[in-house]
Every structure is written in C-alpha cells, then in structure tokens.
Coordinates of C-alpha atoms and ligand atoms in Angstrom, one line a residue:
Chain B
M1 CA -78.6 90.9 36.4
L2 CA -76.7 89.7 33.3
L3 CA -78.8 87.0 32.0
E4 CA -82.0 85.3 32.9
V5 CA -83.2 81.9 31.8
R6 CA -87.0 81.4 32.1
S7 CA -88.5 77.8 31.9
L8 CA -86.1 76.7 29.2
C9 CA -86.6 73.4 27.5
L10 CA -83.9 72.0 25.2
S11 CA -84.3 68.9 22.9
Y12 CA -82.9 67.1 20.0
G13 CA -85.8 65.9 17.9
K14 CA -88.2 64.2 20.4
R15 CA -85.5 63.7 23.1
E16 CA -85.7 66.3 25.7
V17 CA -82.3 67.1 27.3
V18 CA -83.3 69.8 29.8
H19 CA -86.9 70.6 31.0
N20 CA -88.3 73.8 32.4
L21 CA -85.0 75.2 33.6
S22 CA -84.8 78.6 35.2
F23 CA -82.0 80.5 36.7
T24 CA -80.2 83.9 36.6
V25 CA -76.5 85.0 36.3
D26 CA -75.6 88.1 38.2
K27 CA -72.8 90.6 37.5
G28 CA -69.4 89.3 38.5
E29 CA -70.6 86.0 40.0
C30 CA -69.4 82.5 39.2
L31 CA -72.0 79.9 38.4
C32 CA -70.7 76.4 38.1
V33 CA -72.6 73.9 36.0
V34 CA -72.0 70.3 36.9
G35 CA -73.6 67.0 35.8
G36 CA -72.7 63.8 34.1
N37 CA -71.8 63.3 30.4
G38 CA -74.8 63.9 28.3
S39 CA -76.7 65.9 30.8
G40 CA -77.0 68.8 28.5
K41 CA -74.3 71.3 29.7
S42 CA -72.8 72.1 26.3
T43 CA -76.2 72.2 24.8
L44 CA -77.2 74.8 27.5
L45 CA -74.2 77.0 26.7
R46 CA -74.8 76.9 23.0
T47 CA -78.4 77.9 23.6
L48 CA -77.3 80.9 25.8
L49 CA -75.0 82.0 22.9
G50 CA -77.9 81.9 20.5
L51 CA -76.4 79.1 18.4
Q52 CA -79.2 76.7 19.1
K53 CA -82.9 77.3 19.5
A54 CA -84.8 76.4 22.7
T55 CA -88.0 74.4 22.2
C56 CA -89.7 76.5 24.9
G57 CA -88.9 79.2 27.4
E58 CA -86.5 82.0 26.8
V59 CA -83.1 83.5 27.5
V60 CA -83.2 87.1 28.4
L61 CA -80.0 89.1 28.2
G62 CA -79.3 92.0 30.6
E63 CA -79.1 95.5 29.5
G64 CA -76.2 96.2 27.1
L65 CA -75.4 92.6 26.6
S66 CA -75.9 90.8 23.2
H67 CA -75.1 87.3 22.2
K68 CA -72.1 88.6 20.4
G69 CA -70.8 90.2 23.6
I70 CA -70.6 86.9 25.4
G71 CA -67.1 85.2 25.6
Y72 CA -67.1 81.5 24.8
L73 CA -64.7 78.8 25.2
P74 CA -66.0 75.7 23.4
Q75 CA -65.5 72.2 24.8
A76 CA -62.1 71.0 23.8
M77 CA -62.3 71.1 20.0
A78 CA -60.4 68.5 18.1
A79 CA -57.7 71.1 17.6
Q80 CA -55.9 70.4 14.3
A81 CA -52.3 69.5 15.2
D82 CA -50.9 71.4 12.3
F83 CA -53.1 74.5 12.0
P84 CA -50.9 77.5 11.1
A85 CA -51.8 80.4 13.4
L86 CA -49.9 82.6 15.8
A87 CA -51.2 82.8 19.4
R88 CA -51.7 86.6 18.7
E89 CA -53.9 85.9 15.7
V90 CA -56.0 83.4 17.6
I91 CA -56.6 86.0 20.5
R92 CA -57.4 88.8 18.2
S93 CA -60.1 86.7 16.5
G94 CA -62.1 87.3 19.8
L95 CA -62.5 90.9 18.8
L96 CA -64.5 90.0 15.7
G97 CA -67.9 90.4 17.3
S98 CA -67.3 94.1 18.1
K99 CA -65.2 95.0 15.1
G100 CA -68.1 95.2 12.5
L101 CA -67.0 95.0 8.9
R102 CA -63.8 97.0 9.2
P103 CA -61.2 94.8 7.7
W104 CA -58.3 95.8 10.0
Y105 CA -57.8 96.1 13.8
T106 CA -57.3 99.5 15.4
N107 CA -54.5 100.2 17.8
A108 CA -57.0 100.2 20.7
E109 CA -58.1 96.7 19.7
R110 CA -54.7 95.4 19.4
Q111 CA -54.0 96.8 22.9
Y112 CA -57.0 95.2 24.2
A113 CA -56.0 91.9 22.9
D114 CA -52.5 92.3 24.3
N115 CA -54.0 93.2 27.7
A116 CA -56.1 89.9 27.6
A117 CA -52.9 88.1 27.0
E118 CA -51.4 89.9 30.0
V119 CA -54.3 88.8 32.2
M120 CA -53.7 85.2 31.2
R121 CA -49.9 85.7 31.6
I122 CA -49.1 84.6 28.1
T123 CA -47.5 87.7 26.7
N124 CA -44.3 85.8 26.0
L125 CA -46.2 83.4 23.8
L126 CA -47.9 85.8 21.5
N127 CA -45.6 85.3 18.6
R128 CA -45.5 81.5 18.9
P129 CA -47.5 79.3 16.6
F130 CA -50.5 77.9 18.4
R131 CA -49.7 74.4 17.3
D132 CA -46.3 74.5 19.1
L133 CA -47.9 75.3 22.5
S134 CA -48.6 72.9 25.3
G135 CA -52.1 71.9 26.0
G136 CA -52.3 74.2 29.1
Q137 CA -50.8 77.1 27.1
Q138 CA -53.4 76.6 24.2
R139 CA -56.2 76.6 26.7
R140 CA -55.1 79.9 28.1
V141 CA -54.8 81.4 24.6
L142 CA -58.3 80.3 23.9
L143 CA -59.4 81.8 27.3
A144 CA -57.8 85.1 26.3
R145 CA -59.7 84.9 23.0
A146 CA -62.9 84.4 24.8
F147 CA -62.0 87.3 27.2
C148 CA -61.5 89.6 24.2
A149 CA -65.1 89.0 23.2
T150 CA -66.7 90.2 26.3
R151 CA -66.7 92.8 29.1
S152 CA -69.1 91.1 31.4
L153 CA -69.7 87.3 30.9
L154 CA -67.7 84.2 29.9
L155 CA -69.2 80.8 29.2
L156 CA -66.4 78.1 29.6
D157 CA -67.1 74.6 28.6
E158 CA -64.8 72.3 30.6
P159 CA -61.7 74.5 30.2
A160 CA -59.5 72.3 32.4
A161 CA -60.5 68.9 30.8
G162 CA -57.4 66.8 30.0
L163 CA -54.9 69.2 31.6
D164 CA -52.2 68.1 34.1
A165 CA -52.4 69.4 37.7
A166 CA -49.9 72.2 37.1
S167 CA -51.6 73.5 34.0
A168 CA -55.0 73.3 35.6
E169 CA -53.8 75.4 38.6
E170 CA -52.5 78.1 36.2
L171 CA -55.9 78.1 34.5
S172 CA -57.6 78.4 37.8
L173 CA -55.5 81.4 38.6
C174 CA -56.5 83.0 35.3
L175 CA -60.2 82.5 36.3
E176 CA -59.5 84.2 39.6
R177 CA -58.0 87.1 38.0
I178 CA -60.8 87.4 35.5
R179 CA -63.3 87.6 38.3
K180 CA -61.5 89.5 40.9
E181 CA -59.5 92.0 38.9
E182 CA -61.6 92.4 35.8
G183 CA -65.1 91.8 37.4
V184 CA -66.3 89.4 34.6
A185 CA -69.0 86.8 35.5
I186 CA -68.2 83.3 34.6
L187 CA -70.5 80.3 33.8
L188 CA -68.1 77.4 34.3
V189 CA -68.9 73.9 33.1
T190 CA -66.7 71.5 35.1
H191 CA -66.2 68.0 36.5
D192 CA -63.7 68.9 39.0
P193 CA -65.0 69.4 42.6
A194 CA -61.9 71.3 43.4
D195 CA -62.8 73.9 40.8
V196 CA -66.3 74.1 42.1
L197 CA -65.1 74.6 45.7
R198 CA -62.7 77.3 44.6
H199 CA -64.8 79.4 42.3
A200 CA -68.5 78.7 42.6
D201 CA -70.9 81.2 44.1
R202 CA -73.8 79.0 43.0
I203 CA -74.0 75.6 41.5
L204 CA -76.4 74.4 38.8
T205 CA -76.7 70.7 38.7
L206 CA -78.1 69.0 35.6
S207 CA -78.8 65.3 35.3
T208 CA -79.5 62.9 32.5
D209 CA -83.1 63.0 33.7
S210 CA -84.2 66.2 32.1
T211 CA -86.6 67.2 34.7
L212 CA -84.2 66.8 37.6
W213 CA -82.0 69.9 37.9
D214 CA -81.1 71.8 41.0
I215 CA -79.5 75.1 41.8
E216 CA -77.8 75.9 45.1
E217 CA -76.1 78.7 46.8
V218 CA -72.5 78.0 48.1
V219 CA -72.1 79.2 51.6
R220 CA -68.5 80.1 52.5
T221 CA -67.5 80.4 56.1
Chain G
M1 CA -34.4 81.0 -24.4
M2 CA -35.6 84.6 -24.1
D3 CA -36.1 84.7 -27.8
S4 CA -38.4 81.6 -27.9
L5 CA -40.4 83.1 -25.0
L6 CA -40.7 86.4 -26.8
S7 CA -41.8 84.6 -29.9
Y8 CA -44.5 82.8 -27.8
W9 CA -45.6 86.2 -26.5
E10 CA -46.7 87.1 -30.0
I11 CA -49.3 84.4 -29.9
P12 CA -52.7 85.5 -28.2
L13 CA -53.4 82.0 -27.0
F14 CA -50.1 82.1 -25.0
R15 CA -51.0 85.3 -23.4
Y16 CA -54.6 84.2 -22.5
A17 CA -53.1 81.0 -20.9
L18 CA -50.5 82.9 -19.0
F19 CA -52.8 85.6 -17.6
G20 CA -55.8 83.3 -17.1
G21 CA -53.6 80.8 -15.4
V22 CA -52.0 83.2 -13.0
L23 CA -55.4 84.5 -11.9
V24 CA -56.8 81.1 -11.5
A25 CA -53.8 79.8 -9.6
L26 CA -53.9 82.8 -7.3
C27 CA -57.6 82.3 -6.5
A28 CA -57.2 78.5 -6.1
A29 CA -54.3 79.1 -3.6
L30 CA -56.3 81.4 -1.5
L31 CA -59.5 79.3 -1.5
G32 CA -57.3 76.3 -0.9
T33 CA -56.0 77.7 2.4
T34 CA -59.5 77.6 4.0
L35 CA -60.4 74.3 2.2
V36 CA -57.3 72.4 3.3
L37 CA -57.5 73.7 6.8
R38 CA -61.1 72.8 7.2
R39 CA -60.3 69.3 6.0
F40 CA -62.1 69.6 2.7
S41 CA -59.1 69.0 0.4
M42 CA -60.7 66.2 -1.6
I43 CA -63.6 68.5 -2.6
G44 CA -61.7 70.1 -5.4
D45 CA -61.0 66.7 -6.9
G46 CA -64.6 65.6 -6.4
L47 CA -66.0 68.7 -8.0
S48 CA -63.9 68.5 -11.0
H49 CA -65.2 65.0 -11.8
I50 CA -68.7 66.2 -11.3
G51 CA -67.9 69.0 -13.7
F52 CA -66.6 66.5 -16.2
G53 CA -69.9 64.7 -16.0
A54 CA -71.8 67.9 -16.4
L55 CA -69.7 68.9 -19.4
A56 CA -70.2 65.5 -21.1
A57 CA -74.0 65.8 -20.6
A58 CA -73.9 69.3 -22.1
S59 CA -71.9 68.3 -25.1
V60 CA -74.3 65.3 -25.8
A61 CA -77.4 67.6 -25.3
N62 CA -75.7 70.2 -27.4
V63 CA -76.0 73.1 -24.9
L64 CA -73.4 75.7 -23.9
P65 CA -71.0 73.6 -21.6
M66 CA -70.4 76.4 -19.1
A67 CA -74.1 77.0 -18.7
V68 CA -74.6 73.5 -17.4
A69 CA -71.3 73.0 -15.6
I70 CA -71.3 76.2 -13.5
P71 CA -74.7 75.8 -11.8
V72 CA -74.2 72.1 -11.3
M73 CA -70.9 72.6 -9.7
I74 CA -72.1 75.4 -7.4
A75 CA -74.9 73.2 -6.2
A76 CA -72.6 70.2 -5.7
A77 CA -70.0 72.3 -3.9
F78 CA -72.6 73.8 -1.6
L79 CA -74.0 70.3 -0.8
L80 CA -70.6 68.7 -0.2
L81 CA -69.4 71.7 2.0
R82 CA -72.5 71.7 4.1
G83 CA -72.8 67.9 4.3
S84 CA -69.3 67.5 5.7
A85 CA -69.6 70.5 7.9
Q86 CA -72.7 69.1 9.6
G87 CA -71.0 65.7 9.7
K88 CA -74.0 64.1 7.9
L89 CA -72.0 62.4 5.3
R90 CA -68.4 61.0 5.8
G91 CA -66.7 63.6 3.8
D92 CA -64.1 61.6 2.0
A93 CA -66.2 58.5 1.2
A94 CA -69.1 60.8 -0.2
V95 CA -66.7 62.6 -2.4
A96 CA -65.1 59.4 -3.7
L97 CA -68.6 58.0 -4.5
M98 CA -69.9 61.1 -6.1
S99 CA -66.7 61.8 -8.2
T100 CA -66.3 58.3 -9.6
T101 CA -70.0 58.1 -10.4
C102 CA -69.9 61.3 -12.3
L103 CA -66.7 60.4 -14.1
A104 CA -68.3 57.2 -15.2
A105 CA -71.5 58.9 -16.3
G106 CA -69.5 61.5 -18.3
M107 CA -67.5 58.7 -20.0
I108 CA -70.6 56.8 -20.9
L109 CA -72.4 59.8 -22.2
T110 CA -69.4 60.8 -24.3
Y111 CA -69.2 57.3 -25.7
L112 CA -72.9 57.1 -26.5
G113 CA -72.7 60.7 -28.0
G114 CA -70.3 59.5 -30.7
G115 CA -66.9 58.3 -29.4
T116 CA -64.0 60.3 -27.9
N117 CA -64.7 64.0 -28.1
V118 CA -61.5 66.1 -28.3
D119 CA -62.9 68.8 -26.1
L120 CA -63.6 66.3 -23.3
M121 CA -60.2 64.8 -23.5
N122 CA -58.9 68.3 -23.0
Y123 CA -61.0 68.6 -19.9
L124 CA -59.7 65.3 -18.5
F125 CA -56.0 66.1 -19.1
G126 CA -56.0 69.8 -19.4
S127 CA -55.0 71.9 -22.4
I128 CA -54.0 75.2 -21.2
F129 CA -53.9 76.7 -24.8
S130 CA -57.6 76.0 -25.2
L131 CA -58.3 79.0 -23.0
S132 CA -60.2 81.6 -25.1
Q133 CA -60.5 85.3 -24.6
K134 CA -63.9 84.6 -23.0
D135 CA -62.2 82.4 -20.5
L136 CA -59.7 85.1 -19.7
W137 CA -62.6 87.5 -19.0
L138 CA -64.1 84.9 -16.7
A139 CA -60.9 84.5 -14.9
I140 CA -60.6 88.3 -14.5
A141 CA -64.2 88.5 -13.2
L142 CA -63.5 85.6 -10.8
A143 CA -60.3 87.2 -9.4
S144 CA -62.0 90.6 -9.0
L145 CA -64.6 88.9 -6.9
V146 CA -62.4 86.6 -4.9
L147 CA -59.5 89.0 -4.1
P148 CA -61.5 91.9 -2.7
C149 CA -63.8 89.5 -0.7
Y150 CA -60.8 87.7 0.7
G151 CA -59.2 91.0 1.7
L152 CA -62.3 92.4 3.3
L153 CA -63.3 89.3 5.1
Y154 CA -59.8 88.0 5.9
H155 CA -60.3 88.0 9.7
R156 CA -63.7 86.3 9.5
I157 CA -62.2 83.7 7.2
F158 CA -59.6 83.1 9.7
A159 CA -62.0 82.8 12.6
V160 CA -64.4 80.4 10.7
T161 CA -61.5 78.2 9.5
F162 CA -59.8 78.0 12.9
D163 CA -62.9 77.4 15.1
E164 CA -66.4 77.5 13.5
P165 CA -68.4 77.3 16.7
F166 CA -66.5 80.2 18.2
A167 CA -66.8 82.2 15.1
R168 CA -70.6 81.7 15.0
A169 CA -70.8 82.8 18.6
T170 CA -69.1 86.1 17.8
G171 CA -71.7 86.7 15.1
V172 CA -70.0 85.4 11.9
Q173 CA -72.6 84.2 9.4
A174 CA -71.1 80.8 8.8
G175 CA -73.9 79.8 6.4
A176 CA -73.2 82.7 4.1
F177 CA -69.6 81.9 4.3
Q178 CA -70.2 78.3 3.2
F179 CA -72.2 79.5 0.3
A180 CA -69.6 82.0 -0.9
T181 CA -66.9 79.5 -0.6
A182 CA -68.8 77.0 -2.5
V183 CA -69.5 79.5 -5.4
F184 CA -65.9 80.6 -5.6
T185 CA -64.6 77.2 -5.4
A186 CA -66.9 75.9 -8.1
L187 CA -65.9 78.8 -10.5
T188 CA -62.2 78.4 -9.8
I189 CA -62.4 74.6 -10.5
V190 CA -64.4 75.2 -13.8
L191 CA -61.7 77.5 -15.0
G192 CA -58.9 75.5 -13.5
M193 CA -60.0 72.3 -15.3
R194 CA -58.7 73.8 -18.5
L195 CA -55.3 74.4 -17.0
T196 CA -54.4 71.2 -15.4
G197 CA -57.3 69.0 -16.4
T198 CA -59.9 67.3 -14.3
L199 CA -57.5 64.7 -12.9
L200 CA -55.0 67.2 -11.5
I201 CA -57.1 70.2 -10.4
S202 CA -56.9 69.6 -6.8
C203 CA -53.2 70.2 -7.0
L204 CA -53.9 73.9 -7.7
L205 CA -56.1 74.0 -4.6
V206 CA -54.1 71.9 -2.1
F207 CA -50.4 72.0 -2.8
P208 CA -49.6 75.7 -2.2
T209 CA -51.2 75.7 1.2
L210 CA -49.6 72.4 2.3
S211 CA -46.2 73.7 1.2
A212 CA -46.7 77.0 2.9
M213 CA -47.8 75.2 6.2
R214 CA -44.4 73.4 6.4
I215 CA -42.4 76.6 6.5
N216 CA -44.6 79.1 8.4
G217 CA -46.6 79.0 11.5
S218 CA -48.9 82.0 11.1
F219 CA -52.2 82.1 9.2
F220 CA -51.3 85.5 7.5
G221 CA -47.9 84.1 6.6
V222 CA -49.4 80.9 5.2
T223 CA -52.0 82.9 3.1
L224 CA -49.3 85.1 1.6
I225 CA -46.8 82.3 1.0
S226 CA -49.4 80.0 -0.6
A227 CA -50.5 82.6 -3.0
A228 CA -46.9 83.3 -3.9
I229 CA -46.2 79.5 -4.3
G230 CA -49.3 78.9 -6.3
V231 CA -48.5 81.7 -8.8
G232 CA -44.8 80.9 -8.8
C233 CA -45.2 77.2 -9.5
F234 CA -47.8 77.9 -12.2
L235 CA -45.5 80.3 -14.0
L236 CA -42.5 77.9 -13.6
G237 CA -44.4 74.9 -14.7
F238 CA -45.9 76.7 -17.7
V239 CA -42.6 78.2 -18.9
L240 CA -40.9 74.8 -18.4
A241 CA -43.6 73.1 -20.5
C242 CA -43.2 75.7 -23.3
L243 CA -39.3 75.7 -23.4
Y244 CA -38.7 72.0 -23.0
P245 CA -37.5 70.8 -26.4
G246 CA -40.5 69.1 -28.0
G247 CA -42.8 70.5 -25.3
L248 CA -44.3 69.0 -22.2
P249 CA -47.9 68.6 -21.2
A250 CA -48.5 71.9 -19.2
G251 CA -50.9 70.6 -16.7
A252 CA -48.6 67.8 -15.6
S253 CA -45.5 70.1 -15.6
I254 CA -47.4 72.5 -13.3
V255 CA -48.2 69.7 -10.9
A256 CA -44.7 68.4 -11.0
V257 CA -43.3 71.8 -10.1
N258 CA -45.8 72.0 -7.2
A259 CA -44.8 68.6 -6.0
A260 CA -41.1 69.7 -6.1
A261 CA -41.9 72.9 -4.2
F262 CA -43.7 70.8 -1.5
S263 CA -40.7 68.5 -1.1
I264 CA -38.4 71.4 -0.6
C265 CA -40.8 73.2 1.9
A266 CA -41.2 69.9 3.8
G267 CA -37.4 69.5 3.9
A268 CA -36.8 73.0 5.0
G269 CA -39.5 72.8 7.7
E270 CA -38.1 69.6 9.0
I271 CA -34.6 71.0 9.2
V272 CA -35.8 74.1 11.1
R273 CA -37.7 71.9 13.5
R274 CA -34.8 69.6 14.3
R275 CA -32.6 72.7 14.9
R276 CA -35.1 74.1 17.3
A277 CA -35.5 70.8 19.2
H278 CA -31.7 70.6 19.4
H279 CA -31.5 74.0 21.3
Ligands
ADP1 N1 -76.1 67.4 17.6 C1 -76.8 66.6 18.3 N2 -77.8 65.9 17.8 C2 -78.5 65.0 18.6 N3 -78.3 64.8 19.9 C3 -77.3 65.5 20.5 C4 -76.5 66.5 19.7 N4 -75.5 67.0 20.6 C5 -75.8 66.4 21.8 N5 -76.8 65.6 21.8 C6 -77.4 64.7 22.9 O1 -77.8 65.7 23.8 C7 -77.4 65.3 25.1 C8 -76.6 66.4 25.8 O2 -75.4 66.6 25.2 P1 -74.3 67.6 25.7 O3 -75.1 69.0 25.9 O4 -73.2 67.6 24.8 O5 -74.0 67.0 27.1 P2 -72.8 67.4 28.1 O6 -72.1 68.6 27.6 O7 -73.5 67.7 29.4 O8 -71.9 66.1 28.2 C9 -76.5 64.0 24.9 O9 -77.4 62.9 25.3 C10 -76.2 64.0 23.5 O10 -76.2 62.7 23.0
MG2 MG1 -70.2 68.9 27.0

C-alpha cells in the first residue's frame, strides 16, 4: 500500500467539499478520480500532497514515501506565455525535493532528469524554451518534471485538459509507459471516459454533494 | 574624456555613487527577475512611494530617516507580496491606491513641516551624489546578503517563480521565500531611491529582466544577462550624466539608457523570431 486515506473531510470555511472519504492507493495501480467541476478533485490532490489541511480524518503515507516524494502535475496553470525557461530547467526542478540544500545538480541527477525526458519522448526538446513548445509538448515536459519528483506515485490533475486528440494520445502513451515500464502508481483526475477505460484499475467518483462518493473496481475481460 | 573621468575619480562622493550604484543595480536586477516573472512589477514603484511617505514622516518627526523607512517598507513589501500571491487584493489596483496615498501623505507632511525640504526633493528625483559612505556600507551589506542567497537558492527561486504550487509540493518553503524577497526588495528600494529617485526606481528592478527576456529563453541566461544589463546600463547612464557638457540628471540618464537597451533587445529578439518563423 502506498497511501491510505481514512475518513477524510475537506472544507473551505463552513462549506464541506468532501465528507468522510476513505480509500487506498496500491503500488503500481491507476486510480482515476472523476466528478463534475467543483466536486473537490483538485482539493483532494492538494490535501494528499500536504499543501492543504483536512478538517478531519488523515492521510497515511506508505513506508518510504513522504509528501516530497510524490510527483505532482497541477491543474493547467495559467502558464505565462513569455516565461523564459528551457524545458531542461523545468524538468530538473522536479528534483528539488530530493536534492536538499546542495546548490547544484550532480551528474546522477542530471542523468535522472534526462531519463525522465526519454520516458516522455521529449529528449529532442530539452534545449528548447518552454514558451515556444506546443500545449501537448508543454504538458509532457511538466509530466517529466513530476516524474522526476517520485519513484512510486504521481498525482495528475487533468493532464489532458485542452489538448487536441493527437496530443492527448501521446500523453496517454506516456502514462502507459510510466505504469508498465517504470511501475509508478498514478492517481489520475480526468473528465475523459476514454482515459478512464484505458488506464483505470479503480475509479473514485466524487460529486458536488460532499457525502456522495463511490469507489469501484474496473473489471477487465 | 578620460581626464575628466579621472578627475571625478578623485572625489569620494563620485566613488561612493559608482560602487554603491553598481551593487544596488546588481541586486535590483536579480530580485527584479523573480518579481517581474511573478507579475509583481509594480511593487517596486509602489514601495518607493510608501518609502517617500515614511521618509517625510521621519523628517517631520525629526527621527533618523532610515530607521523609519526600512521597517515600514519591509512590512509593506511583505503585505503586498503576500496579498497578491493569495489573490486577496487585485495587485495592481492595491499598489496604485497605496502608492498615491503615501505620496500624497508625504507631500502634505513635508508642506506642514515647513515647505520643500531639499532632502525630500532628492528622494523624489534622485541625487546619486548624496550617497554617503554609510550608504555605501549599507549597499555592500545588502549585496553580501543578496548575492550568496541568490546563488545558494537559485534552483528554488526558479521553482517558486515558475510554478509555486509545484514548488511547495516538493517541499520549498514558499512563505520563507516571500519574506526574504520582501526584505531584500525593501532594502534595495530604500538604497535605490537615492540613485534614480522615487519616481524612477522601478526601472532598476524591471527593465533589465524585460530586456533580457526578449533575447534569451532560459532562466539561467535571463538571470545572468539581466544582471549584466542592469550593471552595464547603470555605468553607462552614470558616466554619460557626468561627461555630458553641463551635466545631466543621473537618475533620468540611467533610465534612458535602460529604455534604449530594452528597445535594442526587443528589436533583436523580434528579428531572431522572424528569421526562425521563416525557416
Ligand atoms: N481557495 C478556495 N477557497 C474557497 N473555496 C474553494 C477554493 N478552492 C476551491 N474552492 C471550492 O471548493 C470546491 C472544490 O473545488 P476543486 O477542488 O477545485 O474542484 P474540482 O477540481 O473538482 O473542479 C469548489 O466548489 C470550489 O468553489
Ligand atoms: Mg480541479
């Protein structure tokens, strides 16, 4: 078991978003989180990362896993159109959690970042400015950054939102490689039924009514 | 020309201005990179007006100006940075409100305290040769804080600037960062106010980064280039102001050189982009 959520409640002020939620994430599995806008998917992810406090219940991390060791792809940030940063610089920033206070990256860390780029098939983009990349390429760079931060668990908040079919397919292939070749578990927030069918081992459904949530196994024949 | 520069060199105030200015321009360019990229460009301008109000209050109350201005500005910087980071106040509007109010308060206080005070006029329009030896020591202290911090925390600064939620998820203490940025920015502005004046201070913070962004696409490159542009433009503007027959106001001359550098960088960046699109 990588992560266990026990009777978790999440709220903003008096408004409860999620009530008494319990589930686990196991090694190497893919848990898809679905639900309408405002059902608390992003809030749940931020709580699992330790960025937000739960009002009750707890998040128990499995052995050897810390908040810092979870890879995170935030919901499409309002990416600044002109931010100067190379794809390589962005990917390497995923290593920060494990680097400590050492002000430079070791060869092994650089290699690790380059390998993450290889898994996402973006080695040829490493020296390109992030701002010049297409939306799909940017998303794969951010996925590589998240992948650098973890060896066991990725939290992805709507990674394919706003991408065209071809870019979404490339991203899906990346997710498959991450799971099958690298054995990393994924908690995937998505609105796309095709994504769910393709990746999910289990599905967590949240709803705007905080007490109504449901977790189900996907049976593949 | 060399002769007249050499004769200036003999004057202690010239040397204080030169060294102090280079250090402040360097710190401002480095801090400016994260401020501009996090969309806090107006904060420099707003803070300097707040500083003006604080200084006016200090001179009316007859207490040491810096002793009032520095703590007030650190507090204001922290509130402004945190407020706009949390999205609680519409950044630009809040800055505009605060800065005009403080400017007006400063003017009124100055007027009530006995008309135009020469020192306050200097703060408004800058008078680089009013830098004292004490100011130079302050500038050296500031640089010896900012430069090592920037070097040691460079990767974290990049992460927080590029994507704060992600940086926090990897364990970067964003709150501590905000505080450090606020303190350094406030100190840089207090010192920079003497160089270009309250009205033009944001130029030292904002121009070098904006220029560097036009011609380079990497964070590391932009950091280095903006530091170089900041120092280079300061030196050029300063020397021009000294050598121009009859003299020029140094603050305005530094800003003009920065503006020229920006136009050149923007033009060069545009040409490179057109070329690339052509291929
Ligand atoms: N910072 C916030 N302050 C107050 N309410 C918030 C905040 N962030 C989100 N909410 C509310 O919490 C609910 C869940 O939001 P979110 O987790 O973003 O949903 P989802 O990601 O499923 O669309 C929404 O109703 C939203 O309005
Ligand atoms: Mg969301």
